[in-house]
Short mmCIF file of C-alpha atoms in Angstrom, two decimals:
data_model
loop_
_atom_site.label_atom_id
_atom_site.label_comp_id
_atom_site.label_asym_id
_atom_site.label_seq_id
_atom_site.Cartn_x
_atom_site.Cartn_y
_atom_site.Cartn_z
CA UNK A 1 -17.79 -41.55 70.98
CA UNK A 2 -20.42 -42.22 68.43
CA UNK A 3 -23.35 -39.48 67.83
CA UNK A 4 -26.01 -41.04 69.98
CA UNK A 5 -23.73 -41.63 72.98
CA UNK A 6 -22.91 -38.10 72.85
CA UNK A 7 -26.48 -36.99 72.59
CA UNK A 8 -27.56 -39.49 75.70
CA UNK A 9 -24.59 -37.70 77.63
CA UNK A 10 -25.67 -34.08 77.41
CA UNK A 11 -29.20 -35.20 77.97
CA UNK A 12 -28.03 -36.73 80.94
CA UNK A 13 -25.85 -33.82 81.84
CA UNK A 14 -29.14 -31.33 81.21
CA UNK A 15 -31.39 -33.85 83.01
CA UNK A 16 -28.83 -34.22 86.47
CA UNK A 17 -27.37 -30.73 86.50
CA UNK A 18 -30.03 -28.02 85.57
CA UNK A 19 -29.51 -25.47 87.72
CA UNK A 20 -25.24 -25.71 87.13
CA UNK A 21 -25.94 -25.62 83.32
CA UNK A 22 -28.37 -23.02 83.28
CA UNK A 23 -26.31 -20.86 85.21
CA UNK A 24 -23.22 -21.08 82.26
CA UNK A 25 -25.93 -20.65 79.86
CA UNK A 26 -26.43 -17.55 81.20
CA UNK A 27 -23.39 -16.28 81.83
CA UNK A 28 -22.14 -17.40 78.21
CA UNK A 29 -25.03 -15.28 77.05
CA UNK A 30 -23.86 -12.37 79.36
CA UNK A 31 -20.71 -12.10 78.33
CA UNK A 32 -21.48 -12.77 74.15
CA UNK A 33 -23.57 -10.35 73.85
CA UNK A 34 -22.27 -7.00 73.48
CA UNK A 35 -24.65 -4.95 75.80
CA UNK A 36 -24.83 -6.86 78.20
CA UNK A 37 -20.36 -7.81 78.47
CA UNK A 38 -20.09 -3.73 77.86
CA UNK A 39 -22.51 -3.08 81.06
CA UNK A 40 -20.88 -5.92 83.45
CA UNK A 41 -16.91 -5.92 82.13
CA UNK A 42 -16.41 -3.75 85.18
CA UNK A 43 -16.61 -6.66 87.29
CA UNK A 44 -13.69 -8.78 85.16
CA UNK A 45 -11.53 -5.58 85.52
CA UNK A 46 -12.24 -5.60 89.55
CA UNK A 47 -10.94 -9.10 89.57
CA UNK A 48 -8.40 -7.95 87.14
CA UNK A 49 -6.45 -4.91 88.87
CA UNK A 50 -7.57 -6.82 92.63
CA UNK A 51 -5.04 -9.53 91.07
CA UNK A 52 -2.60 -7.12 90.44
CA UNK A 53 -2.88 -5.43 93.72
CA UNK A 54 -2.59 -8.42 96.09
CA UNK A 55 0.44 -9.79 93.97
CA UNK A 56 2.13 -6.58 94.80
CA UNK A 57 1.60 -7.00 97.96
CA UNK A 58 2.53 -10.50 98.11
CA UNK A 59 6.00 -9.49 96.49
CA UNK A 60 6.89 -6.93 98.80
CA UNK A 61 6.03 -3.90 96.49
CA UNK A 62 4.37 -0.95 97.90
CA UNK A 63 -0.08 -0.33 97.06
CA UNK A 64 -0.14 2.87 95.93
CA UNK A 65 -3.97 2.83 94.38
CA UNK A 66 -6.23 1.48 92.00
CA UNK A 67 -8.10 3.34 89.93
CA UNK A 68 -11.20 2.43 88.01
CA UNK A 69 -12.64 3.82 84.24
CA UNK A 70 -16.47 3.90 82.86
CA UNK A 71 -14.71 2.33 79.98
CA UNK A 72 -13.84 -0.39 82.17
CA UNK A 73 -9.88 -0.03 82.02
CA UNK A 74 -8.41 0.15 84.76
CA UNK A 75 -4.76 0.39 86.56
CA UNK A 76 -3.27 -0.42 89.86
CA UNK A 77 -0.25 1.73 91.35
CA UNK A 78 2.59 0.32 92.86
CA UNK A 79 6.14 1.35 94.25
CA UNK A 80 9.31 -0.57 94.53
CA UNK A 81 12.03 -1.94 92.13
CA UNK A 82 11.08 -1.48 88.10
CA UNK A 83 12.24 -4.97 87.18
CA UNK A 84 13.08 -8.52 89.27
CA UNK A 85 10.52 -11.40 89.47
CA UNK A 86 8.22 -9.74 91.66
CA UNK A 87 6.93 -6.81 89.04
CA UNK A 88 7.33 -9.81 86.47
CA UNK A 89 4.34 -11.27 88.94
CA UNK A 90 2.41 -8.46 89.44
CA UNK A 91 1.88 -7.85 85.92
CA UNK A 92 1.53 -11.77 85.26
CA UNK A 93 -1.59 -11.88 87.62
CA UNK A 94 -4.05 -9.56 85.94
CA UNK A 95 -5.35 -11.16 83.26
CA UNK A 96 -5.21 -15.01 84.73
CA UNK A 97 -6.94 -13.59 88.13
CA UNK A 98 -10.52 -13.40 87.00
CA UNK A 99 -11.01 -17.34 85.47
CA UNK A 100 -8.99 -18.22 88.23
CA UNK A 101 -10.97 -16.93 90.71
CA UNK A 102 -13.92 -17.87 88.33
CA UNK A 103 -12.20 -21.69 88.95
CA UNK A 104 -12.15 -21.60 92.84
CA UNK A 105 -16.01 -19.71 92.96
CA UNK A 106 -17.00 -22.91 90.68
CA UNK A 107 -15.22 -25.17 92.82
CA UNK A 108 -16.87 -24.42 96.16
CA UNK A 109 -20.03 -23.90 94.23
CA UNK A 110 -19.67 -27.85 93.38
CA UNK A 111 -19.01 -28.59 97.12
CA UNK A 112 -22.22 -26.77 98.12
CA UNK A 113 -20.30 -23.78 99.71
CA UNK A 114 -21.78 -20.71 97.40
CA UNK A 115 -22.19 -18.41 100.88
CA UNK A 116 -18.99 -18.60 101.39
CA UNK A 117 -18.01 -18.56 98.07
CA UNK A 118 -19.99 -15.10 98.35
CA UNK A 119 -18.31 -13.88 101.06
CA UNK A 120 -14.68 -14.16 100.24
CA UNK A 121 -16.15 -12.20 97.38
CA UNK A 122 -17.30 -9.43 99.98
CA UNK A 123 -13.73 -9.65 101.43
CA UNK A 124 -11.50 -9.18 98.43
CA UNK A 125 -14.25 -6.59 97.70
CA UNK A 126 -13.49 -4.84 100.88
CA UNK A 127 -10.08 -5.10 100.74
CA UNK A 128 -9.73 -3.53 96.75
CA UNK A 129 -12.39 -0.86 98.16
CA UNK A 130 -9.76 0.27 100.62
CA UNK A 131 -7.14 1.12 97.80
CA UNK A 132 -9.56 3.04 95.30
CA UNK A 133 -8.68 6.43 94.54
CA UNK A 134 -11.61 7.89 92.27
CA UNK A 135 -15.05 8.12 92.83
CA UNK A 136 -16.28 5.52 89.60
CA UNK A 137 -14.30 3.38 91.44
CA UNK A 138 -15.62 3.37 94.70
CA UNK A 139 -18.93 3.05 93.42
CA UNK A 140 -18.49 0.27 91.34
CA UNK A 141 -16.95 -1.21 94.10
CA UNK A 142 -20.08 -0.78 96.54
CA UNK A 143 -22.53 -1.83 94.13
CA UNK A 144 -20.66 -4.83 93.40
CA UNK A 145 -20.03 -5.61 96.65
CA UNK A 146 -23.49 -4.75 97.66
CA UNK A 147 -25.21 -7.51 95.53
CA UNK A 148 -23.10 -10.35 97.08
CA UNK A 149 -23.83 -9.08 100.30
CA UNK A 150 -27.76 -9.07 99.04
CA UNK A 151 -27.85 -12.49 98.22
CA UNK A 152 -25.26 -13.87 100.52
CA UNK A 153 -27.76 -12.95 103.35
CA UNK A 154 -31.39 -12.60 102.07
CA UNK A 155 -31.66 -14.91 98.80
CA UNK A 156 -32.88 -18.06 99.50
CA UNK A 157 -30.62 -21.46 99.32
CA UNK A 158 -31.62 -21.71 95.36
CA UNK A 159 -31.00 -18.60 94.17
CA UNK A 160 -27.59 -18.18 96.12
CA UNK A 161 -26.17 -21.17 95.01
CA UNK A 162 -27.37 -20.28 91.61
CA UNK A 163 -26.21 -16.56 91.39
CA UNK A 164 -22.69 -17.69 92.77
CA UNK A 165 -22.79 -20.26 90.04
CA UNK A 166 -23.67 -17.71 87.08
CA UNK A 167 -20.97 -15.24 88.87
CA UNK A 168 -18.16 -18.55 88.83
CA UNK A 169 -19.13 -18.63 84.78
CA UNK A 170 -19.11 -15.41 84.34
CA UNK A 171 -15.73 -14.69 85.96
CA UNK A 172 -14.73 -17.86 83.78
CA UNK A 173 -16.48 -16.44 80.22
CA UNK A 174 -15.68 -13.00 81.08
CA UNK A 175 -11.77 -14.01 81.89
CA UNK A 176 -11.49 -15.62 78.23
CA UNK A 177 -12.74 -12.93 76.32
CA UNK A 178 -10.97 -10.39 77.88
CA UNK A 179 -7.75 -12.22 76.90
CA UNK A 180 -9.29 -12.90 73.34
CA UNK A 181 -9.75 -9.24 73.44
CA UNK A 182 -6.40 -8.46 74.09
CA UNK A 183 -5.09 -10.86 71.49
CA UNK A 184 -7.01 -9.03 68.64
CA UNK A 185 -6.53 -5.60 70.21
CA UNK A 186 -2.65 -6.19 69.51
CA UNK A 187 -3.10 -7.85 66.06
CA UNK A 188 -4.59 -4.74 64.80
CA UNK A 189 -2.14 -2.52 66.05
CA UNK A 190 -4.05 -1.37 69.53
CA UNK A 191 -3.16 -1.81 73.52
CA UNK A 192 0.62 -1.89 72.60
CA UNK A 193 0.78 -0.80 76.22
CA UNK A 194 -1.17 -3.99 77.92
CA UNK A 195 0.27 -6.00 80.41
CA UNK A 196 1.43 -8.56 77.71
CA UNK A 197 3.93 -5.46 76.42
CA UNK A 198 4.80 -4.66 79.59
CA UNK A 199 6.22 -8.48 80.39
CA UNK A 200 8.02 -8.35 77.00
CA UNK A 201 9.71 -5.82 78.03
CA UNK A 202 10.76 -7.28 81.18
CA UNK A 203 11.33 -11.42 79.92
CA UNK A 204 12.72 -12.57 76.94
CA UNK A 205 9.34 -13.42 75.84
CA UNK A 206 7.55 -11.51 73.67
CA UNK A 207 3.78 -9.60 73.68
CA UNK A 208 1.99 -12.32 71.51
CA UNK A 209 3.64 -14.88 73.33
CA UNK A 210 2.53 -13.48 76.73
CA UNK A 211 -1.26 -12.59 75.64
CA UNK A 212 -1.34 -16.03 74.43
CA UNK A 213 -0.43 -17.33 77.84
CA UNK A 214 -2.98 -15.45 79.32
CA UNK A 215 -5.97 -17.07 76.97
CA UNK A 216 -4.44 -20.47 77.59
CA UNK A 217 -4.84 -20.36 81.17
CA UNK A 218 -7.94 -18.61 80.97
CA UNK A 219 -9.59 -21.62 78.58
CA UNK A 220 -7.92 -23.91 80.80
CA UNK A 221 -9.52 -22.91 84.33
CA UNK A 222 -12.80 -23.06 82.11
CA UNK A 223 -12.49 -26.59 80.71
CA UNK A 224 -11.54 -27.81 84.72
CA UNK A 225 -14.42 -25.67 86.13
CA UNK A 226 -16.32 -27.43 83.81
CA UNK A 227 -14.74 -30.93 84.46
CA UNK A 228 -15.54 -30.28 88.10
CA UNK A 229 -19.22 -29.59 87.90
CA UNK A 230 -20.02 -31.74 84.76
CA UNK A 231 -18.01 -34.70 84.76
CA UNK A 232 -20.00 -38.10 86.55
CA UNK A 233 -19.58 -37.63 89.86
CA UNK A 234 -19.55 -34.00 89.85
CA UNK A 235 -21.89 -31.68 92.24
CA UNK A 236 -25.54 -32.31 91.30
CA UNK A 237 -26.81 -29.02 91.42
#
């Protein structure tokens, strides 16, 4: 595509879709700048052990806890069998969970459906608040849960659809750096204990291949998120 088409396209992207493409701006910015991702990562690791949790479930295992750190790490306790395809799973899920639920929020987003976008939110909120065991936890939890709840019920049509929006991106963003995170965290020798080690040892597939997997699907569920609100025809908001 030659320089000036592409130039007419974003301005016609900017010009249709405002509100959609400020919200990403702002979440990008969120999530690159290092106060800001170090102040809000507790909401990727939510998503993060919540995905772990409810693929236990799902398999059968037994939900022993979650806990939650200020440093925003985080693990998720379960019971049952220390190897099969069902702790292969669990472990799978934590790091894809986040820019895939960043995929679905910017999916109903683009069918003009942020409330309940918001509220499933509340739910899996609710739900991850029931198997917290320390108090950081809980009240990360809460507050999270209490801002959705804010805005699901008092903000007005505008503002909801664009705060669900900037929370769909930020899940999104937040979901790729975390797995870009990872990646350099085991390059230099660090978090030889992630989730990515932990498959290793259960598949035939090593760490780097596993935390590479994770950043793939994680820039994937970004490019379609943004293929679903920015490609013609998309949601106009």
């Amino acid at each position: 595509m030659p320089p000036t088409d592409l130039i007419t396209r974003g301005y016609e992207l900017v010009a249709a879709r405002p509100a959609s493409l400020l919200a990403a701006v702002l979440a990008l910015a969120v999530v690159a700048w290092h106060p800001t991702w170090r102040m809000t990562r507790t909401a990727v690791t939510i998503a993060h052990e919540g995905g772990h949790a409810l693929v236990a479930v799902l398999v059968g295992r037994g939900l022993t806890g979650i806990r939650l750190h200020a440093d925003s790490s985080g693990v998720t306790y379960s019971t049952g069998a220390g190897r099969g395809p069902g702790v292969v799973a669990m472990f799978l899920a934590g790091y894809v969970f986040p820019p895939l639920l960043g995929l679905g929020g910017a999916v109903l987003v683009a069918a003009d459906s942020a409330r309940a976008m918001l509220w499933i939110g509340v739910v899996l909120l609710a739900a991850t608040l029931l198997q917290i065991r320390n108090l950081y936890g809980g009240l990360a939890v809460v507050v999270t849960g209490a801002v959705l709840v804010l805005v699901a019920m008092r903000a007005e049509e505008d503002l909801r659809t664009g705060f669900a929006a900037a929370l769909s991106w930020f899940l999104l963003f937040g979901g790729v750096k975390a797995c870009a995170e990872l990646r350099r965290g085991r390059r230099r020798g660090r978090m030889r204990h992630s989730d990515a080690d932990r498959l290793a040892e259960l598949t035939p597939l090593s760490g780097a291949v596993w935390a590479a997997f994770f950043l793939l699907v994680a820039v994937a569920a970004t490019a379609t998120a943004g293929w679903v609100v920015f490609a013609p025809g998309g949601a106009p908001a």
